[in-house]
Coordinates of C-alpha atoms in Angstrom, one line a residue:
Chain Y
M1197 CA -16.2 30.0 13.0
W1198 CA -16.9 28.6 16.5
L1199 CA -14.6 31.3 18.0
I1200 CA -16.6 34.1 16.4
I1201 CA -19.9 32.4 17.3
G1202 CA -18.7 31.9 20.9
L1203 CA -17.6 35.5 21.2
I1204 CA -20.9 36.7 19.8
A1205 CA -23.0 34.3 22.0
G1206 CA -21.0 35.2 25.1
A1207 CA -21.3 38.9 24.5
A1208 CA -25.0 38.6 23.8
V1209 CA -25.6 36.6 27.0
L1210 CA -23.5 39.0 29.0
G1211 CA -25.3 42.0 27.5
L1212 CA -28.7 40.3 28.3
V1213 CA -27.8 39.6 31.9
L1214 CA -26.5 43.2 32.5
W1215 CA -29.5 44.6 30.8
M1216 CA -31.9 42.5 32.9
R1217 CA -30.0 43.5 36.1
G1218 CA -30.3 47.2 35.1
K1219 CA -34.1 46.7 34.5
D1220 CA -34.4 44.6 37.7
V1221 CA -35.8 41.6 35.8
S1222 CA -35.7 38.3 37.7
V1223 CA -35.4 35.0 35.9
K1224 CA -36.6 31.6 37.3
W1225 CA -34.3 28.6 37.0
Y1226 CA -36.6 26.9 34.4
E1227 CA -36.6 30.0 32.3
W1228 CA -32.8 29.9 32.2
L1229 CA -33.0 26.2 31.3
I1230 CA -35.5 26.7 28.5
G1231 CA -33.5 29.7 27.2
A1232 CA -30.2 27.8 27.4
I1233 CA -31.7 24.8 25.5
G1234 CA -33.1 27.2 22.9
L1235 CA -29.7 28.9 22.5
L1236 CA -27.8 25.6 22.2
L1237 CA -30.3 24.4 19.6
L1238 CA -29.8 27.7 17.7
L1239 CA -26.1 27.3 17.7
F1240 CA -26.5 23.7 16.6
T1241 CA -28.7 24.9 13.7
I1242 CA -26.3 27.7 12.7
Q1243 CA -23.3 25.3 12.6
N1244 CA -25.1 22.6 10.6
F1245 CA -26.8 25.1 8.3
A1246 CA -23.5 26.7 7.4
G1247 CA -21.8 23.3 7.3
S1248 CA -24.4 21.8 5.0
L1249 CA -24.1 24.8 2.6
A1250 CA -20.3 24.3 2.6
E1251 CA -21.0 20.6 1.7
L1252 CA -23.2 21.7 -1.1
E1253 CA -26.2 20.0 0.6
S1254 CA -28.8 22.8 0.3
T1255 CA -31.7 20.5 1.1
A1256 CA -30.0 19.4 4.3
A1257 CA -29.3 23.0 5.2
N1258 CA -32.9 24.0 4.8
M1259 CA -34.0 20.9 6.8
F1260 CA -31.8 22.0 9.7
L1261 CA -33.6 25.3 9.7
L1262 CA -36.9 23.5 9.9
V1263 CA -36.0 20.6 12.2
S1264 CA -33.8 22.3 14.8
G1265 CA -34.0 26.0 13.9
L1266 CA -37.7 26.3 14.4
P1267 CA -37.8 24.6 17.8
A1268 CA -34.8 26.8 18.9
I1269 CA -36.8 29.9 18.0
I1270 CA -39.9 28.6 19.8
L1271 CA -38.0 27.7 23.0
L1272 CA -36.3 31.1 23.0
A1273 CA -39.7 32.8 22.5
V1274 CA -41.3 30.7 25.3
A1275 CA -38.5 31.7 27.7
W1276 CA -38.9 35.4 26.7
Q1277 CA -42.7 35.3 27.1
L1278 CA -42.6 33.5 30.4
I1279 CA -40.3 36.2 31.8
A1280 CA -42.1 39.1 30.2
R1281 CA -45.6 38.0 31.3
R1282 CA -44.5 37.4 34.9
Q1283 CA -42.9 40.9 34.9
R1284 CA -46.1 42.4 33.6
A1285 CA -48.2 40.5 36.2
G1286 CA -45.7 41.4 39.0
Chain B
M1249 CA -17.8 52.6 40.5
S1250 CA -19.4 53.2 37.3
K1251 CA -21.0 50.3 35.4
F1252 CA -20.4 52.0 32.1
H1253 CA -16.7 52.6 32.0
S1254 CA -13.8 50.2 31.7
T1255 CA -12.2 49.3 35.0
V1256 CA -9.0 48.0 33.3
T1257 CA -6.1 50.2 34.1
R1258 CA -3.3 51.0 31.7
R1259 CA -1.0 48.9 33.7
D1260 CA -3.3 45.9 33.6
F1261 CA -3.8 46.4 29.9
M1262 CA 0.0 46.4 29.2
K1263 CA 0.4 43.3 31.4
A1264 CA -2.3 41.5 29.5
L1265 CA -0.7 42.6 26.2
G1266 CA 2.6 41.2 27.5
L1267 CA 1.0 37.9 28.5
T1268 CA -0.6 37.6 25.1
G1269 CA 2.7 38.2 23.4
A1270 CA 4.3 35.6 25.6
G1271 CA 1.5 33.1 24.8
L1272 CA 1.9 33.7 21.1
G1273 CA 5.7 33.2 21.4
A1274 CA 5.2 30.0 23.3
A1275 CA 2.7 28.7 20.7
A1276 CA 5.2 29.5 17.9
A1277 CA 8.0 27.8 19.8
A1278 CA 5.8 24.7 20.2
S1279 CA 4.8 24.6 16.5
P1280 CA 6.4 21.7 14.6
V1281 CA 9.4 22.6 12.5
F1282 CA 10.8 19.8 10.4
H1283 CA 14.5 19.7 9.5
D1284 CA 14.5 16.4 7.7
L1285 CA 12.4 13.5 6.6
D1286 CA 13.0 11.6 9.9
E1287 CA 11.4 14.5 11.8
F1288 CA 8.6 14.7 9.3
M1289 CA 7.6 11.1 9.5
S1290 CA 7.8 11.0 13.3
S1291 CA 5.4 13.9 13.5
P1292 CA 1.7 13.4 14.5
N1293 CA 0.7 14.1 10.9
A1294 CA 2.3 10.8 9.8
K1295 CA 0.3 8.8 12.4
R1296 CA -3.0 7.2 11.5
K1297 CA -5.7 9.2 13.2
L1298 CA -8.9 7.3 13.6
P1299 CA -11.9 9.0 15.0
W1300 CA -12.4 8.3 18.7
W1301 CA -15.5 6.2 18.1
V1302 CA -13.7 3.7 15.8
K1303 CA -12.7 0.6 17.8
E1304 CA -9.7 -1.5 16.9
K1305 CA -10.3 -5.3 17.1
D1306 CA -8.4 -8.5 16.8
T1307 CA -10.8 -9.8 14.1
P1308 CA -12.8 -8.0 11.4
T1309 CA -16.6 -7.6 11.6
T1310 CA -16.9 -10.0 8.7
D1311 CA -17.0 -13.6 9.8
I1312 CA -14.3 -15.7 7.9
D1313 CA -13.9 -19.4 7.9
W1314 CA -10.3 -19.7 6.7
G1315 CA -10.7 -23.4 6.1
L1316 CA -13.3 -22.6 3.4
V1317 CA -11.4 -19.8 1.8
K1318 CA -9.7 -20.9 -1.5
R1319 CA -7.5 -18.9 -3.8
W1320 CA -9.8 -17.5 -6.4
D1321 CA -9.3 -17.7 -10.2
A1322 CA -9.6 -14.2 -11.6
R1323 CA -10.4 -15.7 -15.1
N1324 CA -13.9 -16.0 -13.7
S1325 CA -14.2 -12.3 -13.2
Y1326 CA -16.9 -10.6 -15.1
H1327 CA -14.8 -7.5 -15.4
D1328 CA -11.5 -8.6 -16.8
T1329 CA -11.8 -11.1 -19.6
P1330 CA -10.8 -9.5 -22.9
E1331 CA -14.0 -10.4 -24.7
K1332 CA -16.0 -8.4 -22.1
V1333 CA -13.9 -5.3 -21.8
G1334 CA -12.5 -2.5 -23.9
Y1335 CA -14.8 -2.2 -26.9
L1336 CA -17.9 -0.4 -27.7
I1337 CA -21.0 -2.2 -29.0
E1338 CA -23.8 -1.2 -31.3
N1339 CA -26.3 -0.6 -28.4
R1340 CA -23.8 1.5 -26.5
E1341 CA -23.0 3.6 -29.6
K1342 CA -26.6 4.1 -30.4
L1343 CA -27.5 5.3 -26.9
T1344 CA -24.4 7.5 -26.7
K1345 CA -25.6 9.4 -29.8
Q1346 CA -29.3 9.3 -29.0
W1347 CA -28.8 10.7 -25.4
S1348 CA -26.4 13.3 -26.6
L1349 CA -28.9 14.6 -29.1
E1350 CA -31.7 14.5 -26.5
N1351 CA -29.6 16.3 -23.9
K1352 CA -30.5 13.5 -21.5
L1353 CA -29.7 14.5 -17.9
G1354 CA -26.3 13.1 -17.0
Y1355 CA -25.6 12.1 -20.6
T1356 CA -25.3 15.5 -22.4
Q1357 CA -22.5 16.1 -24.9
R1358 CA -20.4 18.0 -22.3
D1359 CA -20.9 15.1 -19.8
L1360 CA -19.7 12.8 -22.5
A1361 CA -16.7 15.0 -23.1
L1362 CA -15.8 15.0 -19.4
W1363 CA -16.2 11.3 -19.2
E1364 CA -14.2 10.5 -22.3
S1365 CA -11.4 12.8 -21.1
M1366 CA -10.9 10.2 -18.4
N1367 CA -11.4 7.2 -20.6
F1368 CA -8.0 5.5 -21.2
P1369 CA -6.8 2.0 -21.9
F1370 CA -7.6 -0.1 -18.9
S1371 CA -4.5 -2.2 -19.5
L1372 CA -2.7 0.7 -17.8
L1373 CA -4.6 0.0 -14.6
R1374 CA -2.7 -3.2 -14.1
G1375 CA 0.5 -1.3 -13.5
S1376 CA 3.6 -3.2 -13.3
W1377 CA 4.1 -6.3 -11.1
T1378 CA 7.6 -5.5 -9.9
G1379 CA 7.7 -1.8 -10.6
P1380 CA 7.9 0.8 -13.4
A1381 CA 10.2 0.1 -16.3
I1382 CA 12.3 3.2 -15.5
E1383 CA 13.8 1.4 -12.4
M1384 CA 17.2 1.4 -14.1
M1385 CA 17.2 5.2 -13.7
L1386 CA 16.7 5.1 -9.9
H1387 CA 19.4 5.5 -7.3
T1388 CA 18.7 2.2 -5.6
P1389 CA 21.1 1.1 -2.8
E1390 CA 22.1 -1.8 -5.2
A1391 CA 23.1 0.7 -7.9
M1392 CA 24.9 3.0 -5.5
G1393 CA 26.6 0.2 -3.5
V1394 CA 25.2 1.4 -0.2
P1395 CA 23.2 -0.5 2.5
R1396 CA 19.5 -0.3 2.2
Y1397 CA 17.3 1.9 4.4
Q1398 CA 16.7 0.5 7.9
G1399 CA 13.9 1.4 10.3
T1400 CA 11.6 -0.2 12.8
P1401 CA 8.3 -1.5 11.5
E1402 CA 6.5 1.4 13.2
E1403 CA 8.9 4.0 11.7
N1404 CA 8.5 2.4 8.3
L1405 CA 4.7 2.6 8.4
Q1406 CA 4.9 6.2 9.5
M1407 CA 7.3 7.0 6.7
L1408 CA 5.1 5.3 4.1
R1409 CA 2.0 7.1 5.5
A1410 CA 3.8 10.5 5.2
A1411 CA 5.0 9.7 1.6
I1412 CA 1.8 8.1 0.3
R1413 CA -0.5 10.8 1.7
F1414 CA 1.8 13.2 -0.2
F1415 CA 1.4 11.1 -3.3
G1416 CA -2.4 11.5 -3.0
A1417 CA -3.8 8.6 -1.2
S1418 CA -6.1 9.1 1.8
D1419 CA -5.4 6.3 4.3
I1420 CA -2.7 3.7 4.8
T1421 CA -2.9 0.4 6.7
A1422 CA -0.7 -2.7 6.8
M1423 CA -0.8 -6.3 7.8
E1424 CA 1.4 -9.4 8.0
F1425 CA 1.2 -11.6 4.9
D1426 CA 0.8 -14.9 6.7
G1427 CA -0.6 -18.3 5.7
N1428 CA -4.3 -17.2 5.8
A1429 CA -3.6 -13.9 4.1
Q1430 CA -1.9 -15.8 1.2
K1431 CA -5.3 -17.3 0.5
C1432 CA -6.5 -13.9 -0.6
I1433 CA -4.0 -14.0 -3.5
F1434 CA -5.7 -15.1 -6.7
S1435 CA -4.6 -18.4 -8.2
H1436 CA -4.7 -17.0 -11.7
Y1437 CA -5.0 -13.5 -13.2
S1438 CA -7.4 -13.0 -16.1
D1439 CA -4.5 -13.2 -18.6
G1440 CA -4.0 -16.9 -17.5
K1441 CA -0.8 -16.4 -15.6
T1442 CA -0.6 -17.9 -12.1
Y1443 CA 0.5 -16.1 -8.9
E1444 CA 3.2 -18.3 -7.3
F1445 CA 5.1 -18.2 -4.0
E1446 CA 8.8 -19.1 -4.3
N1447 CA 11.8 -19.0 -2.0
V1448 CA 13.7 -16.5 -4.1
D1449 CA 15.0 -13.0 -3.2
K1450 CA 13.4 -11.1 -6.0
A1451 CA 10.0 -11.1 -7.5
Y1452 CA 9.8 -11.8 -11.2
E1453 CA 7.3 -12.5 -14.0
D1454 CA 7.6 -14.8 -17.0
D1455 CA 5.2 -16.1 -19.6
T1456 CA 3.2 -18.3 -17.3
K1457 CA 3.5 -16.9 -13.8
R1458 CA 4.0 -13.9 -11.5
V1459 CA 6.2 -14.9 -8.6
I1460 CA 5.9 -13.6 -5.0
P1461 CA 9.1 -14.1 -3.0
N1462 CA 8.7 -15.5 0.5
N1463 CA 10.5 -12.5 1.9
C1464 CA 7.6 -10.2 0.8
N1465 CA 5.7 -10.9 4.0
N1466 CA 3.9 -7.6 4.5
V1467 CA 0.9 -6.1 2.8
L1468 CA 0.6 -2.4 2.4
V1469 CA -3.0 -1.1 1.8
W1470 CA -3.7 2.4 0.6
S1471 CA -7.1 3.8 0.1
L1472 CA -7.9 6.6 -2.3
V1473 CA -10.9 8.8 -1.9
Q1474 CA -12.6 9.8 -5.1
S1475 CA -14.5 12.9 -5.9
D1476 CA -17.8 12.7 -4.2
S1477 CA -18.8 16.1 -5.5
L1478 CA -18.8 14.5 -9.0
G1479 CA -19.5 10.9 -8.0
S1480 CA -22.8 11.8 -6.4
R1481 CA -24.1 13.4 -9.6
T1482 CA -26.4 10.7 -10.5
A1483 CA -30.0 11.5 -10.5
E1484 CA -31.9 8.9 -8.4
G1485 CA -33.3 6.2 -10.7
D1486 CA -30.7 6.8 -13.4
C1487 CA -27.0 6.5 -13.9
S1488 CA -24.8 9.2 -15.4
Y1489 CA -21.4 9.9 -17.1
A1490 CA -20.6 12.2 -14.2
N1491 CA -20.6 9.5 -11.6
S1492 CA -18.4 7.3 -13.9
T1493 CA -16.0 10.2 -14.5
A1494 CA -15.2 10.4 -10.8
T1495 CA -14.4 6.7 -10.9
Y1496 CA -12.1 6.9 -13.9
M1497 CA -10.3 10.0 -12.5
A1498 CA -9.6 7.9 -9.4
Y1499 CA -8.2 5.1 -11.6
Y1500 CA -5.8 7.6 -13.2
R1501 CA -4.5 8.7 -9.8
I1502 CA -4.3 5.1 -8.6
Y1503 CA -2.1 4.1 -11.5
N1504 CA 0.3 7.0 -10.9
I1505 CA 0.4 6.6 -7.1
E1506 CA 1.1 2.8 -7.4
G1507 CA 4.2 3.6 -9.5
M1508 CA 5.3 6.3 -7.1
I1509 CA 5.1 3.9 -4.1
Q1510 CA 7.1 1.2 -6.0
R1511 CA 9.8 3.7 -6.9
F1512 CA 9.9 5.0 -3.3
L1513 CA 10.4 1.5 -2.0
H1514 CA 13.0 0.7 -4.7
V1515 CA 15.2 3.6 -3.8
L1516 CA 15.0 2.6 -0.1
G1517 CA 16.1 -0.9 -1.3
Y1518 CA 12.9 -2.8 -1.0
Q1519 CA 10.4 -4.5 -3.3
G1520 CA 6.8 -3.4 -4.0
L1521 CA 4.6 -5.9 -5.8
A1522 CA 1.4 -4.6 -7.1
H1523 CA -1.0 -5.4 -9.9
G1524 CA -3.4 -2.5 -10.2
T1525 CA -6.9 -2.4 -8.7
G1526 CA -8.1 -5.7 -10.2
G1527 CA -5.0 -7.8 -9.9
M1528 CA -3.5 -10.0 -7.2
S1529 CA -6.4 -10.0 -4.8
G1530 CA -9.9 -8.8 -4.3
A1531 CA -10.0 -5.1 -3.3
G1532 CA -11.8 -5.5 0.0
A1533 CA -9.8 -8.5 1.4
F1534 CA -6.7 -6.9 2.7
A1535 CA -8.5 -3.6 3.4
T1536 CA -10.9 -5.4 5.8
L1537 CA -8.2 -7.4 7.4
S1538 CA -5.9 -4.5 8.0
G1539 CA -8.6 -2.1 9.3
A1540 CA -9.0 0.2 6.3
G1541 CA -12.7 -0.3 6.7
E1542 CA -15.5 -2.9 7.1
L1543 CA -17.0 -5.0 4.4
G1544 CA -20.5 -3.5 3.5
R1545 CA -23.6 -4.4 1.6
V1546 CA -22.2 -3.9 -1.9
S1547 CA -19.0 -5.8 -0.9
F1548 CA -17.4 -2.4 -0.8
N1549 CA -14.9 -1.7 1.8
L1550 CA -16.6 1.0 3.9
H1551 CA -14.1 3.5 5.3
P1552 CA -15.0 5.0 8.7
I1553 CA -14.5 8.5 7.3
Y1554 CA -15.0 8.3 3.6
G1555 CA -17.7 5.7 3.5
A1556 CA -18.1 4.0 0.1
N1557 CA -16.4 6.9 -1.6
I1558 CA -13.2 5.0 -1.9
R1559 CA -11.9 3.8 -5.2
S1560 CA -10.6 0.4 -4.6
P1561 CA -8.4 0.0 -1.4
N1562 CA -5.2 -0.8 -3.2
K1563 CA -2.6 -3.4 -2.0
M1564 CA 1.1 -3.9 -2.4
L1565 CA 3.3 -6.7 -1.1
T1566 CA 6.6 -5.6 0.2
D1567 CA 9.7 -6.9 2.1
L1568 CA 9.9 -3.6 4.0
P1569 CA 9.0 -4.5 7.6
L1570 CA 5.7 -2.8 8.6
A1571 CA 3.8 -2.5 11.8
A1572 CA 0.4 -4.2 11.4
T1573 CA -2.7 -2.1 11.9
K1574 CA -5.8 -3.8 13.4
P1575 CA -9.2 -4.5 12.0
I1576 CA -11.8 -2.0 13.0
D1577 CA -15.4 -1.9 14.1
A1578 CA -17.2 1.4 13.6
G1579 CA -20.6 -0.1 13.4
L1580 CA -20.6 0.1 9.6
K1581 CA -21.5 -3.5 8.8
R1582 CA -24.1 -3.4 11.5
F1583 CA -25.6 -0.3 9.9
C1584 CA -25.7 -2.1 6.5
L1585 CA -28.0 -4.7 8.0
D1586 CA -30.7 -2.0 8.6
C1587 CA -29.9 0.3 5.7
A1588 CA -30.3 -0.8 2.1
R1589 CA -30.2 2.5 0.2
C1590 CA -27.7 1.0 -2.2
A1591 CA -30.0 -2.0 -2.9
D1592 CA -33.0 0.4 -3.2
V1593 CA -31.4 2.4 -6.0
C1594 CA -29.7 -0.5 -7.8
P1595 CA -31.3 -0.6 -11.3
S1596 CA -30.3 -4.2 -11.9
G1597 CA -31.2 -5.8 -8.6
A1598 CA -27.6 -7.0 -8.3
V1599 CA -27.3 -5.6 -4.8
K1600 CA -29.3 -7.8 -2.4
Q1601 CA -32.0 -6.7 0.0
E1602 CA -31.4 -9.6 2.3
G1603 CA -28.7 -10.1 4.9
P1604 CA -25.2 -11.4 4.4
Q1605 CA -24.7 -15.0 3.4
W1606 CA -22.0 -17.6 3.1
E1607 CA -23.3 -18.8 -0.3
V1608 CA -21.9 -17.5 -3.6
H1609 CA -23.9 -16.4 -6.6
G1610 CA -21.6 -17.7 -9.3
S1611 CA -18.0 -18.4 -10.1
F1612 CA -17.4 -14.6 -10.1
N1613 CA -17.8 -14.7 -6.2
N1614 CA -15.4 -16.2 -3.7
G1615 CA -16.5 -18.1 -0.7
G1616 CA -15.4 -18.7 2.9
F1617 CA -16.8 -15.6 4.5
E1618 CA -20.2 -14.2 5.4
A1619 CA -20.9 -11.2 3.3
W1620 CA -23.3 -9.5 0.8
R1621 CA -22.2 -10.6 -2.6
P1622 CA -23.6 -8.6 -5.5
D1623 CA -24.9 -10.7 -8.5
Y1624 CA -22.4 -9.4 -11.1
A1625 CA -24.3 -11.2 -13.9
K1626 CA -27.1 -8.7 -13.2
C1627 CA -24.8 -5.7 -12.6
L1628 CA -22.7 -6.2 -15.8
P1629 CA -25.3 -4.8 -18.3
Y1630 CA -25.2 -1.5 -16.4
R1631 CA -21.5 -1.1 -16.6
G1632 CA -21.0 -0.2 -20.2
F1633 CA -20.6 -3.7 -21.4
P1634 CA -22.1 -5.5 -24.4
G1635 CA -25.8 -5.5 -24.5
G1636 CA -25.8 -3.0 -21.7
E1637 CA -28.5 -0.6 -20.7
F1638 CA -26.1 2.3 -20.1
P1639 CA -23.0 3.5 -22.0
S1640 CA -21.1 4.4 -18.8
D1641 CA -20.4 2.5 -15.6
C1642 CA -23.3 2.7 -13.2
G1643 CA -22.2 3.7 -9.7
M1644 CA -25.4 4.5 -8.0
C1645 CA -24.9 2.1 -5.1
Q1646 CA -21.7 3.9 -4.3
A1647 CA -23.2 7.4 -4.7
V1648 CA -26.1 6.9 -2.2
C1649 CA -24.1 5.4 0.7
V1650 CA -25.1 7.0 4.0
F1651 CA -21.4 7.1 5.1
N1652 CA -20.3 9.3 2.1
K1653 CA -20.3 12.5 4.2
Q1654 CA -18.1 15.6 4.3
D1655 CA -16.9 16.9 7.6
K1656 CA -18.3 20.4 7.7
A1657 CA -21.7 19.8 9.4
G1658 CA -21.2 18.6 12.9
I1659 CA -24.2 16.3 12.8
H1660 CA -22.2 13.7 10.9
E1661 CA -19.8 13.1 13.7
V1662 CA -22.7 12.7 16.1
V1663 CA -24.4 10.2 13.8
A1664 CA -21.1 8.3 13.2
A1665 CA -20.3 8.1 16.9
T1666 CA -23.9 6.9 17.7
V1667 CA -23.8 4.3 14.9
A1668 CA -20.5 3.0 16.2
T1669 CA -21.9 2.6 19.7
T1670 CA -25.4 1.2 19.1
G1671 CA -27.5 0.0 16.2
I1672 CA -30.9 1.0 17.6
F1673 CA -31.0 4.3 15.6
N1674 CA -29.8 2.8 12.3
S1675 CA -33.3 2.8 10.6
F1676 CA -34.0 6.3 11.9
F1677 CA -30.7 7.6 10.5
T1678 CA -31.4 5.9 7.2
S1679 CA -34.8 7.6 7.0
M1680 CA -33.3 11.0 8.0
D1681 CA -30.6 10.6 5.4
K1682 CA -33.3 10.4 2.7
A1683 CA -35.4 13.2 4.3
F1684 CA -32.4 15.6 4.4
G1685 CA -31.8 15.0 0.7
Y1686 CA -28.4 13.4 0.9
G1687 CA -27.4 11.2 -1.9
P1688 CA -27.7 11.7 -5.7
K1689 CA -27.5 15.3 -7.0
D1690 CA -28.3 17.0 -10.3
P1691 CA -25.4 16.5 -12.7
E1692 CA -26.1 19.8 -14.3
D1693 CA -25.5 21.8 -11.1
W1694 CA -21.9 20.5 -10.8
W1695 CA -20.8 22.7 -13.7
H1696 CA -21.7 25.8 -11.7
E1697 CA -20.3 25.0 -8.3
K1698 CA -17.1 26.1 -6.7
L1699 CA -15.2 22.9 -6.0
P1700 CA -11.8 22.0 -4.6
V1701 CA -9.0 20.7 -6.9
Y1702 CA -9.9 17.1 -7.9
G1703 CA -13.3 17.6 -6.3
I1704 CA -11.9 16.3 -3.1
N1705 CA -11.8 17.7 0.4
S1706 CA -8.2 16.6 1.2
Y1707 CA -8.4 17.9 4.8
M1708 CA -10.7 15.1 5.9
A1709 CA -8.8 12.8 8.2

């Protein structure tokens, strides 16, 4: 599973970087940091959600969505909005 | 150069394809291929693989004063005396019928059927002291007139690990059977016979005693994981047949495996003295001393991978030389100091909330070490015994243990490694374990879930 997740995540990040270069979007270091933490948290959530379901621990699986999945989405959204708003202002 | 077209030439592609093929070929060449048992047992699969956070120590995490340890008399056991075991009583019969009619959760008719399919004469659990009666059919070195098998202690342990894992046990440890360890052997078994040490070549049993030859100076400990998918089916606040069924299934397997190990040793030319799960010594003693786990709050031996979900670390004395494994410290006992989930759910109050003690609660406990000792006088009515509150054995303390985790979700490894390193997060982890819903599950759901054979994830460890 990690191989597939790694391939998808790597392809997504590569696609994002290429797309941003094409659109001439600049990203500050702290935006990279927030985005990277959000992505790691998202991967952590996916692994533990899927793992918990495989362990027949449905409550734990849902708790992972709440406890680590939600912060992951928030961090990724913050990174996206910081970049988007600066682009609009610039 | 275009950004939108591949810059890989056909030549580069073919080169990469060739390298990939070479890589796969090298991987295939490096893969293990076993031509005989010698190669098999020397493979990494036969080596004990402890997680990296488990520390091997010279002494166990349980404090022992060997000067105070005395050989215990198993006639004082609350479990084994004939008048306390093996028969149904009026109260139990009444509840069995009543709950079946009421479709009580965990005690429905189909739960009862599953449970009673595992219910068999407990006398079988005692196995055979010197080995199965069919020994005369085995091709022992003695029978064939050939020398017995010879290997180094390390090779022998690896060989046994390979064989016993194949038989169905989960973990194998060993230790020297020295003067202190001999104090772990009961003075008497519940049938009144004594365990004696004698300077003879072969073990034997007569009407008054079971004899351990002085040449049997190694202890083999094998732990058997039981089905946690069934064992955890005990709704919080109540016991169930389901939980008890997992226990009894494990006993079935233990009985068979014990005989297999004895036969294996006999064909190699060695002895294997065993007396089931309840005979010869307490279940946790040799397990704790040989590193099969740490002694936890319910006096269970907590395994670093399977937690409390072990059915009796089993022990066998043998004259086959074995390399000793060391006691371990994975922070398990330290965690028990801060966690009391087992005590919280214990319906009888037998599992104590306070810390470990040197004192004993009654003749059914043994002294000489600092530990949590359940009060079996309180536990007994919940174990299907006369006057009991429940028809089946209660196993809720075992079902809720925080360490009973599978290996699919990566968080468990993070928690286990942290627990082994520091105790400052123990209370937090206990709270999270409850918040995340780990522990008892609905017994009814079990019938609809896709589960592995025996309900066991045999890939763990």
